[in-house]
C-alpha cells in the first residue's frame, strides 16, 4: 500500500486591478507550480480559477481553497 506524503501548499495574497476595480487575489502554489487562483468578487462570492481557464464559484474562501486542492488531487 502506498503511503501518503505531506505536501505543503502556500497561499500568496496580492491585489489586482480588474475593470478599474481593485480585487484581492489568492494564489495557491505547491513548490514553484501554481495550482489555482481565487479572486474575491464580494465578501460572499469568490471566483475559483484552475488549470486551463476552468472556473467555478464559491461562497467562502475555505470552500474555494478546498475546491482547488480537491481538483489538484484528482489529476495527480
mmCIF file of N, CA and C in Angstrom:
data_model
loop_
_atom_site.group_PDB
_atom_site.id
_atom_site.type_symbol
_atom_site.label_atom_id
_atom_site.label_comp_id
_atom_site.label_asym_id
_atom_site.label_seq_id
_atom_site.Cartn_x
_atom_site.Cartn_y
_atom_site.Cartn_z
ATOM 1 N N UNK A 1 0.842 -1.182 0.000
ATOM 2 C CA UNK A 1 0.000 0.000 0.000
ATOM 3 C C UNK A 1 0.891 1.249 0.000
ATOM 4 N N UNK A 2 0.562 2.185 -0.820
ATOM 5 C CA UNK A 2 1.331 3.415 -0.961
ATOM 6 C C UNK A 2 1.023 4.358 0.203
ATOM 7 N N UNK A 3 2.061 4.890 0.826
ATOM 8 C CA UNK A 3 1.882 5.804 1.947
ATOM 9 C C UNK A 3 1.706 7.232 1.427
ATOM 10 N N UNK A 4 0.738 7.929 1.990
ATOM 11 C CA UNK A 4 0.524 9.330 1.616
ATOM 12 C C UNK A 4 1.647 10.181 2.183
ATOM 13 N N UNK A 5 2.112 11.126 1.389
ATOM 14 C CA UNK A 5 3.135 12.031 1.891
ATOM 15 C C UNK A 5 2.553 13.430 2.031
ATOM 16 N N UNK A 6 3.075 14.165 3.006
ATOM 17 C CA UNK A 6 2.606 15.525 3.245
ATOM 18 C C UNK A 6 3.117 16.444 2.142
ATOM 19 N N UNK A 7 2.241 17.325 1.691
ATOM 20 C CA UNK A 7 2.587 18.289 0.650
ATOM 21 C C UNK A 7 2.250 19.673 1.181
ATOM 22 N N UNK A 8 3.190 20.583 1.063
ATOM 23 C CA UNK A 8 2.989 21.941 1.558
ATOM 24 C C UNK A 8 2.384 22.817 0.459
ATOM 25 N N UNK A 9 1.232 23.404 0.773
ATOM 26 C CA UNK A 9 0.551 24.314 -0.142
ATOM 27 C C UNK A 9 0.744 25.722 0.404
ATOM 28 N N UNK A 10 1.256 26.624 -0.419
ATOM 29 C CA UNK A 10 1.435 28.005 0.024
ATOM 30 C C UNK A 10 0.393 28.901 -0.637
ATOM 31 N N UNK A 11 -0.013 29.927 0.113
ATOM 32 C CA UNK A 11 -1.007 30.881 -0.366
ATOM 33 C C UNK A 11 -0.375 32.264 -0.353
ATOM 34 N N UNK A 12 -0.443 32.935 -1.486
ATOM 35 C CA UNK A 12 0.090 34.292 -1.603
ATOM 36 C C UNK A 12 -1.078 35.215 -1.936
ATOM 37 N N UNK A 13 -1.265 36.242 -1.118
ATOM 38 C CA UNK A 13 -2.361 37.182 -1.344
ATOM 39 C C UNK A 13 -1.806 38.465 -1.950
ATOM 40 N N UNK A 14 -2.384 38.858 -3.081
ATOM 41 C CA UNK A 14 -2.000 40.089 -3.758
ATOM 42 C C UNK A 14 -3.270 40.831 -4.157
ATOM 43 N N UNK A 15 -3.100 41.981 -4.762
ATOM 44 C CA UNK A 15 -4.249 42.699 -5.316
ATOM 45 C C UNK A 15 -4.015 42.893 -6.805
ATOM 46 N N UNK A 16 -5.102 42.962 -7.525
ATOM 47 C CA UNK A 16 -5.050 43.128 -8.976
ATOM 48 C C UNK A 16 -6.167 44.089 -9.366
ATOM 49 N N UNK A 17 -5.886 44.936 -10.331
ATOM 50 C CA UNK A 17 -6.915 45.857 -10.802
ATOM 51 C C UNK A 17 -7.598 45.249 -12.024
ATOM 52 N N UNK A 18 -8.924 45.065 -11.913
ATOM 53 C CA UNK A 18 -9.723 44.498 -12.991
ATOM 54 C C UNK A 18 -10.873 45.453 -13.271
ATOM 55 N N UNK A 19 -10.960 45.932 -14.490
ATOM 56 C CA UNK A 19 -12.014 46.877 -14.898
ATOM 57 C C UNK A 19 -12.091 48.087 -13.969
ATOM 58 N N UNK A 20 -10.946 48.616 -13.582
ATOM 59 C CA UNK A 20 -10.900 49.795 -12.729
ATOM 60 C C UNK A 20 -11.188 49.518 -11.265
ATOM 61 N N UNK A 21 -11.338 48.260 -10.883
ATOM 62 C CA UNK A 21 -11.637 47.864 -9.509
ATOM 63 C C UNK A 21 -10.469 47.064 -8.953
ATOM 64 N N UNK A 22 -10.076 47.341 -7.715
ATOM 65 C CA UNK A 22 -9.021 46.568 -7.078
ATOM 66 C C UNK A 22 -9.637 45.357 -6.403
ATOM 67 N N UNK A 23 -9.122 44.165 -6.743
ATOM 68 C CA UNK A 23 -9.658 42.925 -6.180
ATOM 69 C C UNK A 23 -8.539 42.130 -5.527
ATOM 70 N N UNK A 24 -8.879 41.438 -4.427
ATOM 71 C CA UNK A 24 -7.916 40.567 -3.755
ATOM 72 C C UNK A 24 -7.791 39.270 -4.541
ATOM 73 N N UNK A 25 -6.555 38.818 -4.729
ATOM 74 C CA UNK A 25 -6.291 37.573 -5.449
ATOM 75 C C UNK A 25 -5.440 36.679 -4.551
ATOM 76 N N UNK A 26 -5.898 35.444 -4.341
ATOM 77 C CA UNK A 26 -5.169 34.452 -3.554
ATOM 78 C C UNK A 26 -4.627 33.416 -4.535
ATOM 79 N N UNK A 27 -3.305 33.237 -4.550
ATOM 80 C CA UNK A 27 -2.668 32.281 -5.448
ATOM 81 C C UNK A 27 -2.166 31.097 -4.635
ATOM 82 N N UNK A 28 -2.616 29.885 -4.991
ATOM 83 C CA UNK A 28 -2.185 28.670 -4.311
ATOM 84 C C UNK A 28 -1.082 28.016 -5.120
ATOM 85 N N UNK A 29 0.000 27.629 -4.433
ATOM 86 C CA UNK A 29 1.150 27.019 -5.102
ATOM 87 C C UNK A 29 1.636 25.809 -4.323
ATOM 88 N N UNK A 30 2.165 24.856 -5.070
ATOM 89 C CA UNK A 30 2.867 23.721 -4.484
ATOM 90 C C UNK A 30 4.259 23.768 -5.085
ATOM 91 N N UNK A 31 5.231 24.053 -4.247
ATOM 92 C CA UNK A 31 6.587 24.280 -4.755
ATOM 93 C C UNK A 31 6.581 25.526 -5.620
ATOM 94 N N UNK A 32 7.059 25.405 -6.842
ATOM 95 C CA UNK A 32 7.067 26.544 -7.768
ATOM 96 C C UNK A 32 5.882 26.524 -8.716
ATOM 97 N N UNK A 33 5.028 25.490 -8.607
ATOM 98 C CA UNK A 33 3.905 25.338 -9.534
ATOM 99 C C UNK A 33 2.636 25.962 -8.958
ATOM 100 N N UNK A 34 2.024 26.866 -9.707
ATOM 101 C CA UNK A 34 0.749 27.464 -9.316
ATOM 102 C C UNK A 34 -0.363 26.488 -9.667
ATOM 103 N N UNK A 35 -1.202 26.165 -8.667
ATOM 104 C CA UNK A 35 -2.284 25.211 -8.921
ATOM 105 C C UNK A 35 -3.643 25.885 -9.041
ATOM 106 N N UNK A 36 -3.740 27.170 -8.685
ATOM 107 C CA UNK A 36 -5.007 27.865 -8.846
ATOM 108 C C UNK A 36 -4.983 29.259 -8.257
ATOM 109 N N UNK A 37 -5.998 30.033 -8.627
ATOM 110 C CA UNK A 37 -6.161 31.394 -8.113
ATOM 111 C C UNK A 37 -7.600 31.596 -7.674
ATOM 112 N N UNK A 38 -7.762 32.411 -6.645
ATOM 113 C CA UNK A 38 -9.085 32.761 -6.146
ATOM 114 C C UNK A 38 -9.190 34.278 -6.194
ATOM 115 N N UNK A 39 -10.228 34.772 -6.856
ATOM 116 C CA UNK A 39 -10.462 36.213 -6.943
ATOM 117 C C UNK A 39 -11.692 36.537 -6.116
ATOM 118 N N UNK A 40 -11.528 37.478 -5.189
ATOM 119 C CA UNK A 40 -12.632 37.871 -4.316
ATOM 120 C C UNK A 40 -13.522 38.867 -5.059
ATOM 121 N N UNK A 41 -14.728 38.410 -5.426
ATOM 122 C CA UNK A 41 -15.680 39.257 -6.136
ATOM 123 C C UNK A 41 -16.418 40.154 -5.142
ATOM 124 N N UNK A 42 -16.885 39.565 -4.047
ATOM 125 C CA UNK A 42 -17.513 40.294 -2.945
ATOM 126 C C UNK A 42 -17.219 39.512 -1.672
ATOM 127 N N UNK A 43 -17.770 39.958 -0.542
ATOM 128 C CA UNK A 43 -17.455 39.289 0.724
ATOM 129 C C UNK A 43 -17.981 37.860 0.794
ATOM 130 N N UNK A 44 -18.964 37.517 -0.039
ATOM 131 C CA UNK A 44 -19.521 36.163 -0.018
ATOM 132 C C UNK A 44 -19.505 35.499 -1.391
ATOM 133 N N UNK A 45 -18.635 35.971 -2.268
ATOM 134 C CA UNK A 45 -18.570 35.392 -3.609
ATOM 135 C C UNK A 45 -17.115 35.382 -4.081
ATOM 136 N N UNK A 46 -16.631 34.185 -4.394
ATOM 137 C CA UNK A 46 -15.253 34.003 -4.824
ATOM 138 C C UNK A 46 -15.229 33.244 -6.141
ATOM 139 N N UNK A 47 -14.405 33.714 -7.048
ATOM 140 C CA UNK A 47 -14.247 33.065 -8.346
ATOM 141 C C UNK A 47 -12.980 32.214 -8.285
ATOM 142 N N UNK A 48 -13.113 30.919 -8.579
ATOM 143 C CA UNK A 48 -12.009 29.972 -8.476
ATOM 144 C C UNK A 48 -11.493 29.655 -9.881
ATOM 145 N N UNK A 49 -10.215 29.940 -10.127
ATOM 146 C CA UNK A 49 -9.585 29.671 -11.425
ATOM 147 C C UNK A 49 -8.576 28.549 -11.249
ATOM 148 N N UNK A 50 -8.764 27.491 -12.044
ATOM 149 C CA UNK A 50 -7.837 26.365 -12.004
ATOM 150 C C UNK A 50 -7.192 26.212 -13.370
ATOM 151 N N UNK A 51 -6.603 25.073 -13.608
ATOM 152 C CA UNK A 51 -5.878 24.838 -14.855
ATOM 153 C C UNK A 51 -6.715 25.116 -16.099
ATOM 154 N N UNK A 52 -6.090 25.718 -17.080
ATOM 155 C CA UNK A 52 -6.699 25.967 -18.392
ATOM 156 C C UNK A 52 -8.058 26.656 -18.326
ATOM 157 N N UNK A 53 -8.141 27.727 -17.572
ATOM 158 C CA UNK A 53 -9.338 28.572 -17.505
ATOM 159 C C UNK A 53 -10.576 27.881 -16.957
ATOM 160 N N UNK A 54 -10.411 26.812 -16.188
ATOM 161 C CA UNK A 54 -11.545 26.174 -15.534
ATOM 162 C C UNK A 54 -11.969 27.083 -14.383
ATOM 163 N N UNK A 55 -13.234 27.515 -14.393
ATOM 164 C CA UNK A 55 -13.707 28.492 -13.417
ATOM 165 C C UNK A 55 -14.928 27.948 -12.689
ATOM 166 N N UNK A 56 -14.970 28.193 -11.383
ATOM 167 C CA UNK A 56 -16.165 27.877 -10.606
ATOM 168 C C UNK A 56 -16.347 28.976 -9.567
ATOM 169 N N UNK A 57 -17.463 28.952 -8.873
ATOM 170 C CA UNK A 57 -17.753 29.948 -7.845
ATOM 171 C C UNK A 57 -17.824 29.273 -6.486
ATOM 172 N N UNK A 58 -17.446 30.012 -5.450
ATOM 173 C CA UNK A 58 -17.516 29.515 -4.081
ATOM 174 C C UNK A 58 -18.119 30.604 -3.207
ATOM 175 N N UNK A 59 -18.784 30.186 -2.132
ATOM 176 C CA UNK A 59 -19.443 31.162 -1.261
ATOM 177 C C UNK A 59 -18.547 31.639 -0.126
ATOM 178 N N UNK A 60 -17.443 30.930 0.135
ATOM 179 C CA UNK A 60 -16.487 31.418 1.128
ATOM 180 C C UNK A 60 -15.075 30.995 0.722
ATOM 181 N N UNK A 61 -14.098 31.578 1.372
ATOM 182 C CA UNK A 61 -12.706 31.365 0.996
ATOM 183 C C UNK A 61 -12.250 29.930 1.263
ATOM 184 N N UNK A 62 -12.683 29.342 2.376
ATOM 185 C CA UNK A 62 -12.311 27.958 2.682
ATOM 186 C C UNK A 62 -12.820 26.997 1.618
ATOM 187 N N UNK A 63 -14.037 27.206 1.177
ATOM 188 C CA UNK A 63 -14.621 26.361 0.127
ATOM 189 C C UNK A 63 -13.815 26.501 -1.169
ATOM 190 N N UNK A 64 -13.368 27.703 -1.474
ATOM 191 C CA UNK A 64 -12.570 27.940 -2.681
ATOM 192 C C UNK A 64 -11.218 27.222 -2.594
ATOM 193 N N UNK A 65 -10.551 27.304 -1.425
ATOM 194 C CA UNK A 65 -9.286 26.584 -1.220
ATOM 195 C C UNK A 65 -9.489 25.084 -1.412
ATOM 196 N N UNK A 66 -10.537 24.549 -0.787
ATOM 197 C CA UNK A 66 -10.821 23.113 -0.873
ATOM 198 C C UNK A 66 -11.065 22.671 -2.312
ATOM 199 N N UNK A 67 -11.762 23.489 -3.082
ATOM 200 C CA UNK A 67 -12.060 23.151 -4.479
ATOM 201 C C UNK A 67 -10.777 23.019 -5.303
ATOM 202 N N UNK A 68 -9.859 23.953 -5.134
ATOM 203 C CA UNK A 68 -8.600 23.905 -5.884
ATOM 204 C C UNK A 68 -7.780 22.682 -5.483
ATOM 205 N N UNK A 69 -7.665 22.434 -4.181
ATOM 206 C CA UNK A 69 -6.875 21.295 -3.713
ATOM 207 C C UNK A 69 -7.522 19.977 -4.130
ATOM 208 N N UNK A 70 -8.842 19.893 -4.071
ATOM 209 C CA UNK A 70 -9.551 18.681 -4.493
ATOM 210 C C UNK A 70 -9.288 18.392 -5.971
ATOM 211 N N UNK A 71 -9.391 19.412 -6.812
ATOM 212 C CA UNK A 71 -9.149 19.219 -8.245
ATOM 213 C C UNK A 71 -7.696 18.833 -8.515
ATOM 214 N N UNK A 72 -6.771 19.438 -7.796
ATOM 215 C CA UNK A 72 -5.360 19.109 -7.976
ATOM 216 C C UNK A 72 -5.107 17.652 -7.595
ATOM 217 N N UNK A 73 -5.707 17.193 -6.489
ATOM 218 C CA UNK A 73 -5.542 15.799 -6.049
ATOM 219 C C UNK A 73 -6.110 14.809 -7.057
ATOM 220 N N UNK A 74 -7.194 15.155 -7.721
ATOM 221 C CA UNK A 74 -7.806 14.249 -8.688
ATOM 222 C C UNK A 74 -6.897 13.955 -9.875
ATOM 223 N N UNK A 75 -6.122 14.933 -10.279
ATOM 224 C CA UNK A 75 -5.337 14.793 -11.502
ATOM 225 C C UNK A 75 -3.854 14.577 -11.253
ATOM 226 N N UNK A 76 -3.481 14.187 -10.049
ATOM 227 C CA UNK A 76 -2.069 13.906 -9.741
ATOM 228 C C UNK A 76 -1.817 12.436 -9.641
#
